[in-house]
């Protein structure tokens, strides 16, 4: 099945003997399932038989969503979680369960993920090392020196859109016996499929492109067999699972992902191209740029013709109050701390996503005070362009 077909068919319409089949997966709210005999339940608890028993372990609505995301990424299995951060946390724990307690992470990542590493995991004797993931020599050296149990990167970094060579990093990681984990929130499986490039786990904030409408908080971990079994084992106890209503909404959102994301990418590419010529704009960060420092990685790994729907740009000579004024002048683009929705969203990293990142680290990430991030929606390109133009001209 092609991706566009998968997203509207996989997971739904599972037949059950004796009942007509619903055309879309219902929201199953029941937390508890009983069986004809305790022997049957015993077999389920003993893992001799697949089956439903308790909502923290499995839920039919989540099963449907998980089947779908597994197919979309080409993985062995998925876990639907209550947020992208919950998905990242359980994935890190799964990666490190039987491996050295060191995480080698790209230094250019979402601010909250950096906090998860530094403030949540590090106090539990997990060593965190940061590296420029686009510098393969530095990655190799760091793997040799620190012998990590897990290597982590974002498929396109937040917000400067650096793209590492997942295939090459996977080779280094595999040779060192470590797990490779990729946060693919920005790219979606339409742009890149990290498991097929050698990663062991892929994480999405489903809050973003997968659900796509700004009304769901969710996360997904999709893994190979070894990691999936560990993720599920941990999840049965730690219980970070997604609620069935959010699961339903995420699945409903995914059905239009192919249409939405294609349009969002097209809008981003046109806006990036136009902003490059705008007199108020100093620099544009976008993956279609032929001068992009990771053009080779983008060409080898991204689906041809798609470059993502996020771009960042620096506004000439603006300090923080002036950038804030620019954002306040937007009339259509929503100044919100998210991305991936049907409506365009503008984020100011130094105030929102990267607020708590130390200034020195921010500098290393390339995040300056005049940098803003735009996640294009599905609106008409001309309307997004006009809104940006009026706000840029006004300051
Ligand atoms: C790249 C990336 N990963 C993970 C997350 C966390 O996702 P959530 O807000 O669903 O917990 C975000 C949120 O903005 C993100 O941008």
Coordinates of C-alpha atoms and ligand atoms in Angstrom, one line a residue:
X1 CA 0.0 0.0 0.0
X2 CA 1.2 3.5 -0.7
X3 CA 1.4 6.0 2.2
X4 CA -1.7 7.9 1.1
X5 CA -3.7 4.6 1.2
X6 CA -2.2 3.4 4.4
X7 CA -3.3 6.5 6.3
X8 CA -6.9 6.0 5.5
X9 CA -7.1 2.2 5.8
X10 CA -4.6 0.6 8.3
X11 CA -6.0 0.0 11.8
X12 CA -9.6 0.5 10.9
X13 CA -12.4 -2.0 10.1
X14 CA -11.1 -4.9 12.1
X15 CA -13.7 -7.7 11.8
X16 CA -15.1 -9.3 14.9
X17 CA -17.2 -12.5 14.6
X18 CA -20.9 -12.0 15.3
X19 CA -21.0 -8.2 15.0
X20 CA -21.1 -5.9 12.0
X21 CA -17.9 -4.0 11.4
X22 CA -17.9 -0.2 12.1
X23 CA -16.4 1.8 9.2
X24 CA -14.2 3.8 11.6
X25 CA -12.7 2.7 14.9
X26 CA -14.9 3.6 17.8
X27 CA -13.7 5.2 21.0
X28 CA -13.5 2.4 23.5
X29 CA -13.7 4.0 27.0
X30 CA -13.9 0.9 29.1
X31 CA -10.8 0.4 31.3
X32 CA -11.5 -3.2 32.2
X33 CA -12.3 -6.3 30.2
X34 CA -13.6 -9.6 31.5
X35 CA -13.6 -13.0 29.8
X36 CA -15.7 -16.1 29.8
X37 CA -13.3 -17.8 32.3
X38 CA -10.5 -16.9 34.6
X39 CA -8.4 -19.4 32.7
X40 CA -8.7 -17.1 29.6
X41 CA -7.6 -14.1 31.7
X42 CA -4.8 -16.2 33.1
X43 CA -3.5 -16.9 29.6
X44 CA -3.6 -13.2 28.7
X45 CA -1.7 -12.2 31.9
X46 CA 0.7 -15.0 31.3
X47 CA 1.4 -13.7 27.7
X48 CA 0.3 -17.0 26.3
X49 CA -2.5 -15.3 24.4
X50 CA -3.0 -11.8 23.0
X51 CA -6.0 -10.1 24.6
X52 CA -7.5 -7.2 26.4
X53 CA -7.6 -7.0 30.2
X54 CA -6.9 -3.5 31.5
X55 CA -6.6 -0.1 29.9
X56 CA -3.1 0.6 31.0
X57 CA -1.9 -2.5 29.1
X58 CA -4.0 -2.2 25.9
X59 CA -7.1 -0.4 24.5
X60 CA -8.7 -1.2 21.2
X61 CA -8.8 2.4 20.0
X62 CA -5.1 2.7 20.8
X63 CA -4.4 -0.6 19.2
X64 CA -5.8 0.8 15.9
X65 CA -3.7 3.9 16.1
X66 CA -0.6 1.9 17.0
X67 CA -1.2 -0.4 14.0
X68 CA -1.4 2.6 11.8
X69 CA 1.7 4.4 13.0
X70 CA 3.7 1.1 12.9
X71 CA 2.8 0.8 9.2
X72 CA 3.5 4.4 8.5
X73 CA 7.0 4.2 9.8
X74 CA 7.7 0.6 8.8
X75 CA 8.4 -0.5 12.4
X76 CA 7.7 -3.6 14.5
X77 CA 5.3 -2.0 16.9
X78 CA 4.2 1.3 18.5
X79 CA 3.1 2.8 21.8
X80 CA 0.7 5.7 21.9
X81 CA 1.6 8.0 24.8
X82 CA 0.0 11.0 26.6
X83 CA 2.4 13.5 25.1
X84 CA 5.5 13.8 22.9
X85 CA 7.6 14.3 26.1
X86 CA 6.1 11.1 27.7
X87 CA 7.0 9.2 24.5
X88 CA 10.6 10.6 24.7
X89 CA 11.0 9.7 28.3
X90 CA 9.8 6.0 28.0
X91 CA 11.9 5.6 24.8
X92 CA 15.1 6.9 26.5
X93 CA 14.4 4.5 29.4
X94 CA 13.8 1.6 27.0
X95 CA 17.1 2.3 25.2
X96 CA 19.1 2.4 28.4
X97 CA 17.5 -0.5 30.2
X98 CA 20.3 -3.0 29.2
X99 CA 22.9 -0.5 28.0
X100 CA 25.4 1.9 29.4
X101 CA 23.7 4.9 31.1
X102 CA 25.1 7.5 28.8
X103 CA 23.1 9.4 26.2
X104 CA 24.9 11.1 23.3
X105 CA 22.5 13.7 22.0
X106 CA 22.6 16.2 19.2
X107 CA 23.2 19.6 20.8
X108 CA 20.5 21.2 18.6
X109 CA 17.2 19.9 19.9
X110 CA 13.9 21.1 21.3
X111 CA 14.4 23.0 24.6
X112 CA 12.1 20.7 26.7
X113 CA 13.9 17.6 25.4
X114 CA 17.2 19.1 26.6
X115 CA 15.5 19.7 30.0
X116 CA 14.3 16.1 30.0
X117 CA 17.9 15.0 29.6
X118 CA 19.5 17.5 32.0
X119 CA 16.9 17.8 34.7
X120 CA 14.9 14.6 34.7
X121 CA 17.3 11.8 33.5
X122 CA 20.7 13.2 34.5
X123 CA 19.9 13.2 38.3
X124 CA 19.4 9.4 38.0
X125 CA 23.0 8.8 37.1
X126 CA 22.5 9.1 33.4
X127 CA 25.4 10.9 31.8
X128 CA 24.4 13.3 29.0
X129 CA 26.9 14.3 26.3
X130 CA 26.1 16.8 23.6
X131 CA 27.6 16.7 20.1
X132 CA 27.2 18.5 16.7
X133 CA 25.3 15.6 15.1
X134 CA 26.0 16.9 11.6
X135 CA 29.7 16.5 12.1
X136 CA 30.3 12.8 11.6
X137 CA 33.9 12.8 12.8
X138 CA 32.8 14.5 16.1
X139 CA 30.0 11.9 16.4
X140 CA 32.4 9.0 15.9
X141 CA 34.9 10.5 18.4
X142 CA 32.2 11.0 21.0
X143 CA 30.9 7.4 20.6
X144 CA 34.5 6.1 20.9
X145 CA 35.2 8.3 24.0
X146 CA 31.9 8.1 25.9
X147 CA 30.5 4.7 24.8
X148 CA 26.9 5.7 25.0
X149 CA 23.9 3.4 25.4
X150 CA 21.8 5.7 23.3
X151 CA 22.4 8.2 20.5
X152 CA 19.6 10.8 20.0
X153 CA 18.8 13.3 17.3
X154 CA 15.9 15.2 15.7
X155 CA 15.4 14.4 12.0
X156 CA 15.4 18.1 11.4
X157 CA 16.5 20.1 14.4
X158 CA 14.3 22.6 16.2
X159 CA 14.4 25.5 15.2
X160 CA 17.5 25.7 12.9
X161 CA 16.6 22.7 10.7
X162 CA 20.0 20.9 10.8
X163 CA 19.7 17.5 9.3
X164 CA 22.1 14.6 10.4
X165 CA 23.0 11.5 8.3
X166 CA 20.8 9.0 10.1
X167 CA 22.1 6.1 7.9
X168 CA 25.8 6.9 8.7
X169 CA 25.1 7.6 12.4
X170 CA 23.1 4.3 12.6
X171 CA 26.2 2.4 11.3
X172 CA 28.4 4.0 14.0
X173 CA 25.7 3.4 16.7
X174 CA 25.1 -0.2 15.8
X175 CA 28.9 -1.0 15.8
X176 CA 29.1 0.4 19.3
X177 CA 26.1 -1.6 20.5
X178 CA 24.0 1.5 21.3
X179 CA 20.4 2.3 20.3
X180 CA 19.7 5.1 17.9
X181 CA 16.6 7.1 18.6
X182 CA 15.2 9.8 16.3
X183 CA 12.6 12.5 17.1
X184 CA 10.9 12.8 13.7
X185 CA 8.1 15.2 14.8
X186 CA 9.2 17.9 12.2
X187 CA 9.4 15.6 9.3
X188 CA 6.6 13.0 9.6
X189 CA 7.0 9.7 7.8
X190 CA 6.2 11.5 4.6
X191 CA 9.6 13.1 4.5
X192 CA 11.8 10.5 6.2
X193 CA 11.5 7.1 7.7
X194 CA 14.3 6.8 10.3
X195 CA 13.8 3.0 11.0
X196 CA 14.4 2.3 7.4
X197 CA 17.7 4.2 7.6
X198 CA 18.9 2.1 10.6
X199 CA 17.4 3.8 13.7
X200 CA 15.9 1.6 16.4
X201 CA 13.2 3.9 17.7
X202 CA 11.3 6.9 16.3
X203 CA 9.4 9.3 18.4
X204 CA 6.7 11.8 17.4
X205 CA 4.9 14.5 19.2
X206 CA 1.5 13.4 17.8
X207 CA 0.3 16.8 19.0
X208 CA 1.9 18.3 15.8
X209 CA 1.5 17.0 12.3
X210 CA 0.0 13.6 13.0
X211 CA -3.1 14.9 14.9
X212 CA -2.8 18.2 13.0
X213 CA -5.6 20.3 14.3
X214 CA -4.4 21.8 17.6
X215 CA -6.8 19.8 19.7
X216 CA -4.8 16.7 20.9
X217 CA -1.8 16.3 23.1
X218 CA -0.1 13.0 22.3
X219 CA 3.1 11.1 21.5
X220 CA 4.1 7.9 19.7
X221 CA 7.1 5.6 20.0
X222 CA 7.6 3.3 17.0
X223 CA 10.4 0.7 17.4
X224 CA 12.1 -2.4 16.1
X225 CA 11.2 -5.6 17.8
X226 CA 13.7 -5.5 20.7
X227 CA 13.0 -1.9 21.7
X228 CA 9.2 -2.3 21.2
X229 CA 9.0 -5.2 23.6
X230 CA 11.0 -3.2 26.2
X231 CA 8.9 -0.1 25.6
X232 CA 5.7 -2.0 26.2
X233 CA 7.0 -3.8 29.2
X234 CA 8.0 -0.5 30.8
X235 CA 4.7 1.1 29.8
X236 CA 2.6 -1.6 31.4
X237 CA 4.1 -0.5 34.7
X238 CA 4.8 3.2 34.3
X239 CA 1.5 3.9 32.4
X240 CA 2.3 6.9 30.2
X241 CA -0.5 5.8 27.7
X242 CA -2.7 8.0 25.6
X243 CA -6.4 8.3 26.4
X244 CA -8.8 6.7 23.9
X245 CA -10.5 9.9 22.9
X246 CA -7.1 11.5 21.9
X247 CA -6.3 8.3 20.2
X248 CA -9.4 8.5 18.1
X249 CA -8.7 12.2 17.2
X250 CA -5.1 11.4 16.3
X251 CA -6.2 8.6 14.0
X252 CA -8.8 10.9 12.4
X253 CA -6.1 13.5 11.9
X254 CA -3.7 11.1 10.3
X255 CA -6.2 10.2 7.6
X256 CA -5.6 13.7 6.0
X257 CA -1.9 13.9 6.8
X258 CA -0.8 13.3 3.2
X259 CA -3.0 16.1 1.9
X260 CA -2.2 18.5 4.7
X261 CA 1.5 18.0 4.8
X262 CA 2.0 18.3 1.1
X263 CA 0.2 21.6 1.1
X264 CA 2.0 22.8 4.3
X265 CA 5.4 22.0 2.6
X266 CA 4.4 23.8 -0.6
X267 CA 3.4 26.9 1.4
X268 CA 6.7 26.7 3.4
X269 CA 8.8 26.5 0.3
X270 CA 7.1 29.4 -1.3
X271 CA 7.3 31.6 1.8
X272 CA 11.0 30.7 2.4
X273 CA 11.8 31.6 -1.2
X274 CA 9.9 35.0 -0.9
X275 CA 11.4 35.8 2.5
X276 CA 14.9 35.4 1.1
X277 CA 14.3 38.5 -1.0
X278 CA 12.5 40.5 1.6
X279 CA 14.4 43.7 2.7
X280 CA 13.6 43.2 6.4
X281 CA 14.9 39.6 6.5
X282 CA 18.6 38.8 7.3
X283 CA 18.7 35.0 6.9
X284 CA 16.2 32.2 6.2
X285 CA 16.6 28.6 7.4
X286 CA 14.8 26.1 5.2
X287 CA 15.7 22.7 4.0
X288 CA 15.1 23.4 0.3
X289 CA 17.8 26.0 0.3
X290 CA 20.6 24.9 -2.1
X291 CA 23.1 26.5 0.3
X292 CA 21.8 24.6 3.3
X293 CA 24.8 23.2 5.3
X294 CA 23.2 19.7 5.2
X295 CA 22.0 19.8 1.6
X296 CA 23.7 16.3 1.0
X297 CA 21.8 14.7 3.9
X298 CA 18.6 16.3 2.8
X299 CA 19.0 15.1 -0.8
X300 CA 19.8 11.5 0.3
X301 CA 17.2 11.1 3.0
X302 CA 14.2 13.3 2.3
X303 CA 11.4 12.3 -0.1
X304 CA 12.2 14.1 -3.3
X305 CA 10.3 17.4 -3.7
X306 CA 9.3 17.7 0.0
X307 CA 11.4 19.8 2.4
X308 CA 9.2 20.1 5.4
X309 CA 6.7 22.8 6.5
X310 CA 8.8 24.6 9.1
X311 CA 11.1 27.5 8.3
X312 CA 12.9 29.9 10.6
X313 CA 14.2 33.4 9.8
X314 CA 16.2 36.2 11.3
X315 CA 14.8 39.7 11.1
X316 CA 17.3 42.5 10.3
X317 CA 18.5 44.6 13.3
X318 CA 15.7 43.5 15.7
X319 CA 16.1 43.2 19.4
X320 CA 13.8 41.2 21.6
X321 CA 11.1 43.9 22.2
X322 CA 11.0 44.6 18.5
X323 CA 10.6 40.9 17.6
X324 CA 7.8 40.7 20.1
X325 CA 6.1 43.7 18.5
X326 CA 6.5 42.0 15.1
X327 CA 4.7 38.9 16.4
X328 CA 2.0 41.0 18.0
X329 CA 1.3 42.6 14.7
X330 CA 0.4 39.3 13.0
X331 CA -3.3 39.1 12.2
X332 CA -3.7 35.7 10.6
X333 CA -0.7 33.6 11.7
X334 CA -1.3 32.3 15.2
X335 CA 1.5 33.2 17.7
X336 CA 1.4 29.8 19.4
X337 CA 3.9 27.5 21.0
X338 CA 3.3 24.6 18.6
X339 CA 3.6 23.5 15.0
X340 CA 1.9 21.2 12.5
X341 CA -1.6 22.5 12.7
X342 CA -3.9 23.4 9.8
X343 CA -3.4 27.0 10.7
X344 CA 0.0 28.7 10.5
X345 CA 1.9 29.2 13.8
X346 CA 4.7 31.6 14.7
X347 CA 7.0 30.8 17.6
X348 CA 9.7 32.9 19.2
X349 CA 12.3 30.4 20.4
X350 CA 14.1 32.6 23.0
X351 CA 10.7 33.3 24.7
X352 CA 9.1 29.8 24.3
X353 CA 10.7 26.5 23.1
X354 CA 14.3 27.5 24.1
X355 CA 13.6 29.9 26.9
X356 CA 15.4 27.9 29.6
X357 CA 18.4 26.8 27.4
X358 CA 21.5 28.5 28.7
X359 CA 22.6 31.5 26.5
X360 CA 25.9 29.8 25.6
X361 CA 24.1 26.6 24.5
X362 CA 21.6 28.7 22.6
X363 CA 24.5 30.4 20.8
X364 CA 25.9 27.0 20.0
X365 CA 22.6 26.0 18.6
X366 CA 22.5 29.1 16.4
X367 CA 19.5 30.6 18.1
X368 CA 19.8 34.4 18.1
X369 CA 17.4 37.0 19.5
X370 CA 16.2 38.0 16.1
X371 CA 15.2 34.4 15.1
X372 CA 11.5 33.4 14.7
X373 CA 10.0 30.1 13.6
X374 CA 7.1 29.7 11.3
X375 CA 5.1 26.5 10.8
X376 CA 3.0 27.0 7.7
X377 CA -0.6 25.8 7.7
X378 CA -2.8 24.9 4.8
X379 CA -4.1 28.5 4.2
X380 CA -3.7 30.2 0.8
X381 CA 0.0 31.1 0.4
X382 CA -0.9 34.7 -0.5
X383 CA -2.7 35.2 2.8
X384 CA 0.3 34.0 4.8
X385 CA 2.6 36.1 2.7
X386 CA 0.5 39.2 3.1
X387 CA 0.3 38.8 6.9
X388 CA 4.1 38.4 7.2
X389 CA 4.7 41.3 4.9
X390 CA 2.4 43.8 6.7
X391 CA 4.0 42.9 10.1
X392 CA 7.6 43.1 8.7
X393 CA 6.9 46.5 7.1
X394 CA 5.3 47.9 10.2
X395 CA 8.3 47.4 12.4
Ligands
LIG1 C1 10.6 18.3 18.1 C2 9.6 18.1 19.3 N1 9.7 17.0 20.0 C3 8.9 16.8 21.1 C4 8.0 17.7 21.5 C5 7.1 17.5 22.7 O1 5.9 17.2 22.4 P1 4.6 17.4 23.3 O2 4.4 18.8 23.5 O3 3.5 16.7 22.6 O4 4.9 16.7 24.6 C6 7.9 18.9 20.8 C7 7.0 20.0 21.2 O5 7.0 21.1 20.8 C8 8.8 19.1 19.7 O6 8.8 20.3 19.0

